[in-house]
Short mmCIF file of C-alpha atoms and ligand atoms in Angstrom, two decimals:
data_model
loop_
_atom_site.label_atom_id
_atom_site.label_comp_id
_atom_site.label_asym_id
_atom_site.label_seq_id
_atom_site.Cartn_x
_atom_site.Cartn_y
_atom_site.Cartn_z
CA MET P 30 35.20 34.13 -86.43
CA THR P 31 33.53 37.46 -85.93
CA ALA P 32 30.97 39.06 -88.30
CA THR P 33 33.24 41.35 -88.56
CA THR P 34 35.87 39.70 -89.82
CA ASN P 35 33.77 37.58 -92.40
CA SER P 36 32.75 40.94 -93.58
CA THR P 37 36.02 41.55 -94.09
CA ALA P 38 36.34 38.14 -96.17
CA ALA P 39 33.67 39.54 -97.89
CA ASN P 40 35.06 43.13 -98.72
CA SER P 41 37.76 41.71 -100.23
CA ALA P 42 36.15 38.91 -102.70
CA PRO P 43 36.46 40.16 -106.20
CA THR P 44 33.04 41.27 -107.60
CA PRO P 45 31.41 38.30 -108.94
CA ALA P 46 30.22 39.74 -111.88
CA PRO P 47 29.01 42.42 -113.24
CA THR P 48 26.10 42.80 -111.30
CA PRO P 49 24.93 46.86 -111.15
CA ALA P 50 25.47 45.93 -106.65
CA GLN P 51 29.11 46.04 -107.87
CA VAL P 52 29.51 44.66 -104.68
CA ASN P 53 33.00 47.24 -102.85
CA ASP P 54 30.95 48.32 -99.88
CA ALA P 55 31.50 45.92 -97.39
CA ASN P 56 27.62 46.31 -95.96
CA ARG P 57 26.47 45.43 -99.64
CA VAL P 58 24.12 42.83 -99.70
CA ILE P 59 22.95 41.00 -103.19
CA ILE P 60 19.73 40.03 -103.77
CA PHE P 61 19.04 36.79 -105.73
CA ASP P 62 15.32 36.32 -106.77
CA THR P 63 14.42 32.77 -107.40
CA THR P 64 11.25 33.43 -107.68
CA LEU P 65 10.74 32.60 -111.63
CA ARG P 66 12.47 29.08 -110.93
CA ASP P 67 12.35 27.91 -107.25
CA GLY P 68 9.45 29.33 -106.73
CA GLU P 69 7.56 28.15 -109.74
CA GLN P 70 8.45 24.89 -108.39
CA SER P 71 5.51 25.01 -105.84
CA PRO P 72 2.93 22.57 -107.40
CA GLY P 73 0.61 24.69 -108.90
CA ALA P 74 2.54 27.93 -109.43
CA SER P 75 3.12 27.68 -112.25
CA MET P 76 3.32 30.85 -115.03
CA ASN P 77 3.45 31.08 -118.48
CA LEU P 78 6.00 33.08 -120.74
CA GLU P 79 4.13 36.18 -120.43
CA GLU P 80 3.50 36.36 -117.15
CA LYS P 81 7.20 35.58 -116.07
CA LEU P 82 8.10 38.46 -118.58
CA ARG P 83 5.94 40.66 -116.39
CA ILE P 84 7.53 39.58 -112.88
CA ALA P 85 11.14 39.80 -114.10
CA ARG P 86 10.66 43.38 -115.50
CA VAL P 87 8.62 44.33 -111.78
CA LEU P 88 11.88 42.93 -110.70
CA GLU P 89 14.21 44.01 -112.55
CA GLU P 90 12.18 47.75 -111.88
CA MET P 91 12.42 47.11 -108.30
CA GLY P 92 16.22 46.58 -108.33
CA VAL P 93 17.25 42.93 -108.22
CA ASP P 94 20.32 42.22 -108.55
CA VAL P 95 20.21 38.34 -109.82
CA ILE P 96 17.16 37.59 -111.67
CA GLU P 97 17.28 33.06 -111.70
CA ALA P 98 14.49 32.68 -114.35
CA GLY P 99 14.76 29.28 -114.76
CA PHE P 100 16.20 25.52 -114.97
CA PRO P 101 16.76 25.49 -118.91
CA ILE P 102 17.15 21.72 -119.44
CA ALA P 103 14.25 21.25 -117.20
CA SER P 104 11.25 21.89 -119.89
CA ASN P 105 11.64 24.22 -122.73
CA GLY P 106 9.25 26.57 -121.49
CA ASP P 107 12.14 26.94 -118.85
CA PHE P 108 14.81 27.22 -121.54
CA GLU P 109 12.45 30.49 -122.93
CA ALA P 110 12.06 31.91 -120.27
CA VAL P 111 15.64 32.47 -119.67
CA ARG P 112 16.14 32.94 -122.85
CA GLU P 113 13.48 35.81 -123.42
CA VAL P 114 13.84 37.16 -119.89
CA GLY P 115 17.51 37.55 -120.57
CA LYS P 116 16.61 39.46 -123.67
CA VAL P 117 14.40 41.93 -122.08
CA VAL P 118 16.40 42.22 -118.67
CA ARG P 119 19.12 44.80 -119.07
CA ASN P 120 19.67 45.40 -115.59
CA SER P 121 19.87 42.33 -113.43
CA VAL P 122 21.39 39.46 -114.03
CA ILE P 123 20.64 36.83 -115.69
CA ALA P 124 20.46 33.41 -114.28
CA GLY P 125 20.00 29.82 -115.29
CA LEU P 126 20.13 26.52 -112.93
CA SER P 127 22.37 23.86 -113.89
CA ARG P 128 22.89 20.31 -112.49
CA ALA P 129 26.73 19.45 -112.52
CA ASN P 130 26.76 17.44 -116.14
CA ARG P 131 27.87 19.04 -119.23
CA ARG P 132 24.54 18.77 -121.14
CA ASP P 133 23.00 20.58 -118.27
CA ILE P 134 25.71 23.85 -118.78
CA ASP P 135 25.22 23.36 -122.16
CA ARG P 136 21.97 24.47 -122.27
CA ALA P 137 21.97 26.77 -119.62
CA ALA P 138 24.60 29.01 -121.64
CA GLU P 139 22.76 28.28 -125.10
CA ALA P 140 19.22 29.94 -122.48
CA LEU P 141 21.57 32.86 -121.65
CA GLN P 142 23.31 33.78 -124.48
CA PHE P 143 21.09 37.33 -125.40
CA ALA P 144 21.46 38.14 -121.85
CA GLU P 145 23.59 40.97 -121.24
CA ARG P 146 24.88 40.12 -117.78
CA LYS P 147 24.50 36.26 -117.55
CA ARG P 148 25.15 34.07 -114.82
CA ILE P 149 25.36 30.15 -114.66
CA HIS P 150 24.11 28.80 -111.27
CA THR P 151 25.18 25.11 -111.28
CA PHE P 152 24.75 22.72 -107.76
CA ILE P 153 25.14 19.42 -106.57
CA SER P 154 23.66 17.69 -103.78
CA THR P 155 26.71 17.32 -101.13
CA SER P 156 25.21 15.93 -97.57
CA PRO P 157 25.67 12.19 -97.06
CA LEU P 158 22.21 11.38 -97.25
CA HIS P 159 21.47 12.91 -100.69
CA MET P 160 25.18 11.81 -102.11
CA LYS P 161 24.40 8.13 -100.64
CA TYR P 162 20.27 8.06 -101.70
CA LYS P 163 19.99 11.01 -104.40
CA LEU P 164 22.79 10.61 -106.33
CA GLN P 165 24.26 7.67 -105.34
CA MET P 166 27.73 9.10 -105.90
CA GLU P 167 30.80 8.72 -103.63
CA PRO P 168 32.02 11.81 -102.51
CA GLU P 169 35.38 11.59 -104.57
CA LYS P 170 33.03 11.61 -107.53
CA VAL P 171 30.85 14.54 -106.30
CA LEU P 172 34.36 16.47 -105.87
CA GLU P 173 35.65 15.62 -109.06
CA ALA P 174 31.97 16.61 -110.35
CA ILE P 175 31.87 20.07 -108.76
CA TRP P 176 35.91 20.41 -110.68
CA ASP P 177 34.48 19.37 -113.92
CA SER P 178 31.47 21.58 -113.57
CA VAL P 179 32.38 24.20 -112.59
CA SER P 180 35.24 24.59 -115.18
CA HIS P 181 32.12 23.95 -117.48
CA ALA P 182 30.85 26.45 -116.71
CA ARG P 183 33.87 29.31 -116.26
CA SER P 184 34.57 28.08 -120.05
CA TYR P 185 31.27 30.32 -121.22
CA VAL P 186 30.78 33.00 -118.14
CA ASP P 187 33.16 34.75 -115.81
CA ASP P 188 30.15 34.78 -113.63
CA VAL P 189 29.45 31.05 -112.09
CA GLU P 190 27.19 30.35 -109.12
CA TRP P 191 28.14 26.59 -106.90
CA SER P 192 25.47 26.07 -105.18
CA ALA P 193 26.17 22.72 -102.57
CA GLU P 194 22.23 20.94 -101.88
CA ASP P 195 21.30 20.29 -98.95
CA GLY P 196 24.36 21.95 -97.40
CA SER P 197 23.11 22.89 -94.29
CA ARG P 198 23.05 18.89 -93.25
CA THR P 199 26.22 18.26 -95.42
CA GLU P 200 29.84 17.05 -92.89
CA HIS P 201 31.43 20.57 -92.22
CA ASP P 202 35.06 18.50 -93.63
CA PHE P 203 33.30 17.41 -96.45
CA LEU P 204 31.63 20.70 -97.40
CA CYS P 205 35.05 22.83 -96.78
CA ARG P 206 37.10 20.51 -99.70
CA CYS P 207 34.18 21.11 -101.48
CA VAL P 208 33.77 24.77 -101.58
CA GLU P 209 36.88 25.14 -101.57
CA THR P 210 37.16 23.02 -105.02
CA ALA P 211 34.18 25.50 -106.12
CA ILE P 212 36.65 28.02 -105.62
CA LYS P 213 39.46 27.30 -107.38
CA ALA P 214 37.93 26.20 -110.40
CA GLY P 215 36.39 29.46 -110.76
CA ALA P 216 32.96 30.06 -108.97
CA THR P 217 32.47 33.39 -108.13
CA THR P 218 29.47 32.93 -105.74
CA ILE P 219 29.45 29.69 -103.52
CA ASN P 220 25.72 29.47 -102.18
CA ILE P 221 24.91 26.96 -98.93
CA PRO P 222 21.65 26.26 -98.91
CA ASP P 223 19.14 24.64 -96.18
CA THR P 224 16.85 23.31 -98.61
CA VAL P 225 14.99 21.30 -96.78
CA GLY P 226 14.34 24.06 -93.89
CA TYR P 227 15.86 22.06 -91.51
CA GLY P 228 18.64 25.28 -90.10
CA VAL P 229 18.13 27.50 -86.60
CA PRO P 230 19.49 31.03 -87.47
CA GLU P 231 22.81 30.38 -85.13
CA GLU P 232 23.45 27.13 -86.25
CA TYR P 233 23.70 28.27 -90.16
CA GLY P 234 25.13 31.55 -89.15
CA ALA P 235 28.01 29.23 -87.64
CA LEU P 236 28.06 27.16 -90.82
CA PHE P 237 29.60 30.66 -92.65
CA THR P 238 31.69 31.01 -89.73
CA MET P 239 33.19 27.78 -90.18
CA LEU P 240 33.45 28.04 -93.72
CA PHE P 241 35.34 31.52 -93.37
CA ASN P 242 37.24 30.10 -90.90
CA ARG P 243 38.68 27.05 -92.58
CA VAL P 244 38.41 27.14 -96.67
CA PRO P 245 41.69 28.76 -97.46
CA ASN P 246 40.15 30.59 -100.49
CA ALA P 247 36.99 31.75 -99.14
CA ASP P 248 38.18 35.17 -99.81
CA LYS P 249 37.96 34.79 -102.81
CA ALA P 250 34.03 34.39 -103.38
CA ILE P 251 30.83 35.81 -102.12
CA PHE P 252 28.91 33.59 -99.92
CA SER P 253 25.21 32.98 -100.40
CA VAL P 254 22.45 32.04 -98.00
CA HIS P 255 19.20 30.24 -99.78
CA CYS P 256 16.73 29.45 -96.82
CA HIS P 257 13.30 26.90 -97.12
CA ASN P 258 10.89 27.85 -94.68
CA ASP P 259 9.75 24.23 -93.42
CA LEU P 260 10.23 25.51 -89.94
CA GLY P 261 9.30 29.24 -90.37
CA LEU P 262 12.94 30.24 -90.01
CA ALA P 263 13.72 30.93 -93.43
CA VAL P 264 14.33 35.00 -92.85
CA ALA P 265 15.99 34.63 -89.32
CA ASN P 266 17.94 32.07 -90.70
CA SER P 267 19.31 33.73 -93.66
CA LEU P 268 19.59 37.11 -91.83
CA ALA P 269 21.90 34.84 -89.48
CA GLY P 270 23.96 34.01 -92.40
CA VAL P 271 24.03 37.75 -93.77
CA ALA P 272 25.54 38.55 -89.83
CA ALA P 273 27.87 36.13 -90.14
CA GLY P 274 29.82 37.82 -93.27
CA ALA P 275 27.27 36.31 -96.56
CA ARG P 276 26.35 38.81 -99.06
CA GLN P 277 24.32 37.13 -101.05
CA ILE P 278 20.66 36.71 -100.62
CA GLU P 279 18.01 33.95 -102.68
CA CYS P 280 14.53 34.41 -102.00
CA THR P 281 11.43 34.82 -103.55
CA ILE P 282 8.20 37.62 -103.53
CA ASN P 283 5.26 36.50 -101.17
CA GLY P 284 7.89 33.43 -99.81
CA LEU P 285 6.76 30.87 -102.82
CA GLY P 286 8.26 27.89 -103.09
CA GLU P 287 8.55 24.32 -102.75
CA ARG P 288 6.52 23.13 -99.77
CA ALA P 289 6.56 25.85 -97.21
CA GLY P 290 8.15 27.99 -99.25
CA ASN P 291 11.63 30.32 -99.75
CA ALA P 292 12.64 33.06 -97.44
CA ALA P 293 10.37 35.97 -98.87
CA LEU P 294 12.37 38.89 -100.23
CA GLU P 295 9.88 41.31 -98.48
CA GLU P 296 10.29 40.17 -95.78
CA ILE P 297 14.35 39.94 -95.96
CA VAL P 298 14.64 43.79 -97.18
CA MET P 299 11.92 45.51 -94.79
CA ALA P 300 13.83 43.87 -91.99
CA MET P 301 17.16 45.37 -92.96
CA ARG P 302 15.69 48.38 -93.76
CA THR P 303 13.46 48.70 -90.38
CA ARG P 304 16.18 48.00 -88.18
CA ALA P 305 19.50 49.00 -90.04
CA ASP P 306 20.38 50.00 -86.57
CA ALA P 307 20.50 45.62 -85.65
CA MET P 308 21.29 44.87 -89.89
CA PRO P 309 23.55 47.47 -90.98
CA TYR P 310 23.44 45.98 -94.23
CA SER P 311 22.22 47.87 -98.29
CA ASN P 312 20.78 46.15 -100.28
CA GLY P 313 19.45 48.10 -104.26
CA ILE P 314 15.95 47.02 -103.66
CA GLN P 315 13.25 49.92 -104.07
CA THR P 316 10.78 48.98 -101.16
CA GLU P 317 8.22 51.14 -103.03
CA GLN P 318 7.94 48.46 -105.46
CA ILE P 319 7.71 45.32 -102.76
CA MET P 320 3.34 45.97 -103.42
CA THR P 321 3.67 45.56 -107.26
CA ALA P 322 5.60 42.62 -107.17
CA SER P 323 3.59 40.72 -104.93
CA ARG P 324 0.31 41.28 -106.12
CA LEU P 325 1.55 40.57 -109.48
CA VAL P 326 2.74 37.13 -108.15
CA SER P 327 -0.20 36.35 -106.06
CA ALA P 328 -2.63 37.03 -109.20
CA VAL P 329 -0.32 34.92 -111.70
CA THR P 330 -0.34 31.76 -109.64
CA GLY P 331 -3.36 31.98 -107.77
CA PHE P 332 -1.64 31.96 -104.18
CA VAL P 333 -3.59 34.14 -101.92
CA VAL P 334 -1.33 36.20 -99.32
CA GLN P 335 -2.66 35.06 -95.95
CA PRO P 336 -3.60 38.36 -94.45
CA ASN P 337 -1.75 38.47 -91.50
CA LYS P 338 1.20 37.64 -93.39
CA ALA P 339 4.10 39.79 -92.44
CA ILE P 340 4.78 43.28 -95.07
CA VAL P 341 2.06 42.16 -97.98
CA GLY P 342 -0.48 40.59 -96.14
CA LYS P 343 -4.03 42.85 -96.38
CA ASN P 344 -4.32 43.09 -92.26
CA ALA P 345 -0.31 43.93 -92.21
CA PHE P 346 -0.96 47.64 -91.67
CA ALA P 347 -4.52 47.37 -90.48
CA HIS P 348 -6.00 48.36 -87.07
CA GLU P 349 -9.08 47.33 -85.63
CA SER P 350 -9.08 47.59 -81.80
CA GLY P 351 -10.04 50.72 -80.52
CA ILE P 352 -6.44 51.60 -78.20
CA HIS P 353 -4.57 50.40 -81.82
CA GLN P 354 -6.64 53.21 -83.68
CA ASP P 355 -6.99 55.79 -80.79
CA GLY P 356 -2.51 55.69 -80.61
CA MET P 357 -2.51 55.56 -84.49
CA LEU P 358 -4.42 58.60 -84.45
CA LYS P 359 -2.37 60.55 -82.14
CA ASN P 360 1.46 59.11 -83.49
CA ALA P 361 1.41 56.80 -86.12
CA GLN P 362 4.65 55.26 -84.77
CA THR P 363 3.04 54.21 -81.65
CA TYR P 364 1.36 50.43 -83.71
CA GLU P 365 3.90 51.04 -86.72
CA ILE P 366 7.14 51.08 -87.10
CA MET P 367 7.34 51.69 -90.96
CA THR P 368 5.35 52.70 -93.00
CA PRO P 369 2.59 52.03 -95.40
CA GLU P 370 4.04 53.80 -98.40
CA SER P 371 7.27 52.64 -97.71
CA VAL P 372 6.53 49.38 -98.82
CA GLY P 373 3.81 50.79 -102.02
CA LEU P 374 1.02 50.71 -100.61
CA ASN P 375 -1.28 54.08 -100.09
CA ARG P 376 -3.27 54.74 -97.39
CA SER P 377 -6.27 55.88 -99.53
CA THR P 378 -5.94 54.10 -102.59
CA LEU P 379 -9.49 55.61 -103.64
CA VAL P 380 -8.28 56.72 -107.56
CA MET P 381 -11.12 57.32 -109.86
CA GLY P 382 -14.76 56.93 -110.94
CA LYS P 383 -16.48 57.53 -114.41
CA HIS P 384 -15.50 60.83 -115.37
CA SER P 385 -11.65 59.66 -115.10
CA GLY P 386 -10.43 59.95 -118.67
CA ARG P 387 -8.00 58.09 -120.83
CA ALA P 388 -4.82 60.31 -119.69
CA ALA P 389 -5.14 59.61 -115.83
CA PHE P 390 -6.35 55.49 -116.23
CA ARG P 391 -2.64 55.68 -118.42
CA ALA P 392 -0.80 57.06 -115.32
CA LYS P 393 -2.25 55.36 -112.73
CA LEU P 394 -1.10 52.25 -115.26
CA LYS P 395 1.85 52.86 -115.17
CA ASP P 396 1.82 54.12 -111.32
CA LEU P 397 1.14 50.57 -110.78
CA GLY P 398 3.89 48.99 -113.00
CA TYR P 399 2.17 48.48 -116.20
CA ALA P 400 3.57 48.92 -118.84
CA LEU P 401 0.48 47.83 -121.22
CA GLY P 402 0.41 48.26 -125.08
CA ASP P 403 -2.21 50.32 -127.10
CA ASN P 404 -4.66 48.45 -127.62
CA ALA P 405 -4.09 46.30 -124.18
CA ILE P 406 -4.85 49.88 -122.82
CA GLU P 407 -8.07 50.38 -124.85
CA GLU P 408 -9.56 47.51 -124.03
CA THR P 409 -9.20 47.63 -120.33
CA PHE P 410 -10.11 51.01 -120.15
CA VAL P 411 -13.11 50.18 -121.74
CA ARG P 412 -13.81 47.60 -118.82
CA PHE P 413 -12.67 50.47 -116.59
CA LYS P 414 -15.79 52.66 -117.56
CA ASP P 415 -17.17 49.64 -117.61
CA LEU P 416 -16.99 48.74 -114.04
CA ALA P 417 -16.87 52.40 -113.04
CA ASP P 418 -20.79 52.55 -113.95
CA LYS P 419 -21.32 49.76 -111.92
CA LYS P 420 -19.45 50.65 -108.65
CA LYS P 421 -19.24 53.71 -106.32
CA ASP P 422 -15.59 53.66 -105.71
CA VAL P 423 -12.87 52.16 -107.89
CA PHE P 424 -9.89 51.59 -105.86
CA ASP P 425 -6.00 50.39 -107.37
CA GLU P 426 -6.91 46.88 -106.19
CA ASP P 427 -10.07 47.11 -108.78
CA ILE P 428 -7.72 48.72 -111.55
CA ILE P 429 -4.79 45.75 -110.24
CA ALA P 430 -7.48 43.16 -110.42
CA LEU P 431 -9.02 44.29 -114.00
CA VAL P 432 -5.65 44.47 -115.86
CA ASP P 433 -4.69 41.00 -114.74
CA ASP P 434 -7.37 39.72 -116.04
CA SER P 435 -7.60 41.33 -119.09
CA ILE P 436 -4.09 41.38 -120.09
CA GLY P 437 -2.87 38.20 -122.33
CA SER P 438 -6.65 38.09 -123.73
CA THR P 439 -5.95 39.41 -126.97
CA ASN P 440 -5.11 36.06 -129.39
CA GLU P 441 -7.08 34.06 -127.25
CA ARG P 442 -9.10 31.13 -129.42
CA ILE P 443 -11.94 31.12 -126.70
CA ARG P 444 -13.52 34.71 -125.94
CA PHE P 445 -15.98 35.30 -123.19
CA VAL P 446 -19.28 36.70 -124.51
CA SER P 447 -21.94 37.16 -122.57
CA LEU P 448 -23.44 35.07 -119.10
CA MET P 449 -27.07 34.69 -117.89
CA VAL P 450 -27.78 32.37 -115.42
CA VAL P 451 -30.38 31.44 -113.07
CA ALA P 452 -29.90 30.64 -109.50
CA GLY P 453 -31.13 29.90 -106.27
CA SER P 454 -32.87 27.96 -103.78
CA LYS P 455 -35.59 26.50 -106.22
CA GLY P 456 -33.28 24.78 -109.05
CA PRO P 457 -31.74 23.84 -111.61
CA GLN P 458 -29.67 26.42 -111.17
CA ARG P 459 -29.14 26.77 -115.67
CA ALA P 460 -26.40 28.78 -117.52
CA GLU P 461 -26.93 30.33 -120.98
CA LEU P 462 -23.31 31.01 -122.26
CA GLU P 463 -22.00 32.58 -125.42
CA LEU P 464 -18.43 32.66 -126.57
CA GLU P 465 -16.08 33.41 -129.01
CA ILE P 466 -14.13 30.03 -129.93
CA ASP P 467 -11.98 31.21 -133.11
CA GLY P 468 -13.92 33.94 -133.94
CA GLU P 469 -17.32 32.51 -134.33
CA LEU P 470 -20.36 33.16 -131.72
CA VAL P 471 -21.41 29.69 -130.42
CA THR P 472 -23.96 29.52 -127.21
CA THR P 473 -25.61 26.75 -125.30
CA VAL P 474 -27.72 26.27 -121.71
CA ALA P 475 -26.57 24.00 -119.38
CA THR P 476 -27.69 22.84 -116.11
CA GLY P 477 -25.64 22.13 -112.99
CA SER P 478 -25.38 21.63 -109.20
CA GLY P 479 -25.15 24.90 -108.42
CA PRO P 480 -24.44 28.24 -110.57
CA VAL P 481 -20.60 27.54 -110.59
CA ASP P 482 -21.29 24.05 -111.98
CA ALA P 483 -23.80 24.95 -114.60
CA THR P 484 -21.21 27.80 -115.99
CA PHE P 485 -18.83 25.15 -115.95
CA ASN P 486 -20.45 23.08 -117.84
CA ALA P 487 -21.58 25.17 -120.41
CA ILE P 488 -17.81 25.75 -121.34
CA SER P 489 -17.45 22.14 -121.48
CA ALA P 490 -20.65 21.80 -123.87
CA LEU P 491 -18.78 24.60 -126.06
CA PHE P 492 -15.88 23.75 -125.72
CA PRO P 493 -15.12 19.72 -125.22
CA HIS P 494 -11.69 19.04 -122.77
CA GLU P 495 -10.58 16.75 -121.35
CA ALA P 496 -8.45 18.78 -118.65
CA LYS P 497 -9.81 18.51 -114.91
CA LEU P 498 -10.60 21.61 -112.99
CA GLN P 499 -8.14 21.74 -109.42
CA LEU P 500 -8.34 24.91 -107.86
CA TYR P 501 -11.33 26.97 -108.05
CA GLN P 502 -10.79 29.65 -105.76
CA VAL P 503 -13.24 33.17 -105.28
CA HIS P 504 -11.89 36.33 -103.19
CA ALA P 505 -13.20 40.05 -103.01
CA VAL P 506 -10.74 42.68 -104.20
CA THR P 507 -11.96 45.12 -102.02
CA GLU P 508 -14.62 45.80 -99.24
CA GLY P 509 -18.64 45.93 -99.57
CA THR P 510 -21.00 44.00 -101.43
CA ASP P 511 -20.27 45.64 -104.83
CA ALA P 512 -16.88 44.80 -104.41
CA GLN P 513 -15.38 43.06 -107.82
CA ALA P 514 -14.77 39.08 -107.40
CA GLU P 515 -11.15 37.96 -108.46
CA VAL P 516 -11.44 34.42 -109.21
CA THR P 517 -8.91 32.53 -110.07
CA VAL P 518 -9.26 28.75 -111.85
CA ARG P 519 -6.53 26.22 -111.70
CA LEU P 520 -6.54 23.32 -114.96
CA GLU P 521 -4.76 19.97 -115.54
CA GLU P 522 -4.09 17.56 -117.84
CA ASN P 523 -1.21 15.15 -118.79
CA GLY P 524 0.58 16.95 -115.38
CA LYS P 525 0.38 19.97 -116.97
CA THR P 526 -1.31 23.00 -114.84
CA VAL P 527 -2.30 26.80 -115.98
CA ASN P 528 -3.92 29.27 -113.57
CA GLY P 529 -6.48 31.51 -115.00
CA GLN P 530 -7.74 34.33 -113.63
CA GLY P 531 -10.92 36.25 -113.72
CA ALA P 532 -12.56 39.41 -112.56
CA ASP P 533 -15.86 41.39 -112.33
CA THR P 534 -18.51 42.65 -110.28
CA ASP P 535 -20.53 39.47 -110.88
CA THR P 536 -18.61 36.34 -109.37
CA LEU P 537 -20.15 33.85 -112.12
CA VAL P 538 -18.80 35.82 -114.59
CA ALA P 539 -15.70 36.84 -113.14
CA SER P 540 -15.95 32.56 -112.86
CA CYS P 541 -16.28 31.94 -116.40
CA ARG P 542 -13.69 34.37 -117.27
CA ALA P 543 -11.43 32.92 -115.02
CA TYR P 544 -11.72 29.02 -116.55
CA VAL P 545 -11.86 30.18 -119.84
CA HIS P 546 -8.40 32.35 -119.22
CA ALA P 547 -7.19 28.97 -118.27
CA LEU P 548 -8.41 27.05 -120.87
CA ASN P 549 -6.88 29.13 -123.55
CA LYS P 550 -3.72 29.45 -121.17
CA LEU P 551 -3.72 25.29 -121.68
CA LEU P 552 -4.50 25.12 -125.60
CA THR P 553 -1.19 27.58 -125.81
CA LYS P 554 0.65 25.02 -123.52
CA ARG P 555 -0.45 22.07 -126.11
CA GLN P 556 0.28 23.89 -129.15
CA LYS P 557 4.02 24.58 -127.50
CA THR P 558 4.36 20.72 -126.54
CA ALA P 559 1.96 18.76 -129.60
CA PRO P 560 0.59 21.15 -131.86
CA GLU P 561 -1.12 18.20 -133.52
CA ALA P 562 -3.17 17.95 -130.00
CA LEU P 563 -5.24 21.18 -130.99
CA SER P 564 -7.93 20.16 -132.36
CA ALA P 565 -9.63 20.79 -128.83
O1 KIV Y 8 17.02 24.25 -101.94
C1 KIV Y 8 17.97 24.25 -102.89
O2 KIV Y 8 18.64 23.27 -102.49
C2 KIV Y 8 18.03 24.90 -104.35
C3 KIV Y 8 19.66 24.44 -105.24
C4 KIV Y 8 19.04 24.00 -106.65
C5 KIV Y 8 20.11 26.09 -105.13
O3 KIV Y 8 17.06 25.41 -104.57
ZN1 ZN Y 9 15.83 25.89 -103.15
#
């Protein structure tokens, strides 16, 4: 079947849900973001509720059609995330994931109760390998589970997505039977994941062509791609699926996800925008919001974007060589296939100085995609003024780092007050730290092998804890020796990880803030799981 015939199949499908997309245009592709679910499954990428809500708001603002907010049966945190995202997001469909059993589906339905637009996404493995070793189920039993789970999900919602886990390694005859069963049972979206990132574009596209040709009721559903990036082919495979007639793409911001990650949303939508001649598909994404989403996800997870990453890497629009710079000055199109502005990057990001007032600061925060309350704005404004006193040029990135550091710091049990460090080659390095713990000022002096170690030892002395440091990462927010350092600290306790962020022109202060931030997050997590464990 040709791409044209397949898009006819997509065209005649009923709109799967009251999505904002209202897919009545044959070439409209639904963007399904799973940063909060598949993305969060990356080891170390845990996000708390407040962070998930911030990301969900940005995704909604940028025009994402479906936001998969979590896997409600997996944990109370996931349940809460789906429920709370469902309360605040109004324009995007909110999806909750479930395995193919009634308990999972009941839990997903409960989590979605407040969502205006909701989808239950249920999945089961269909490949011989997964059925035999993971599920230990015969194919006929898998078919029964598909029927039962999809019908049960349909008893709650009209919008049901069914996924064939490891679909790209499933035998074609069996996959056709599974898809036909799911659609008969009421699935409105059929997702065929390349779960292990094994597919190659031609073959993955052909899989959809095969399904459109052989599944008799294929025209009753929207088909979806979901590609992992183990061979670096996730975006290419996704676009091949779309060329074959799929009209939903599942992806994540910055390509976050298990192992090598998922297909990157920003790469997919910019490929469609830049090469609309070769890929005449539309989507509802405001690409100018891409950088805001990318920075936020990176800051929250501590997953730094590689400098040469397509679209959102620091160097993606940088031109170093003389020949390139010369060409750029004559005509930007010589070396630029898309403008920095189209992804939300301003060429000159110099923003404000010490004379900027509250109104300008408020406007800048809004511009950067932040919706902060008055107290948070005030707290960040004070820190901004302080920074502007120390640093000649204040860039957008500086403000983002400050806000990310400050957000959520209210109501924290432990607060950073001051730090004095003696460092250098003569040793011993020594940190004099003052914290406020539960409203009380406490101070200590500690030594360590290096100033960071001394600082962290001082924190442990003031607030003894068992959490293990898993990651300590520093990066310069902008250029120059007066740049702010943005530090990420990852702590682990009883298998739970949290990421803390801190920013300051002093790397040690940023480190201390990041550690304290992580510790506070751990306390909140403990409080939710075992209130009795709170006495540090
Ligand atoms: O990769 C995968 O197969 C998945 C499914 C649960 C949709 O994430
Ligand atoms: Zn996946």
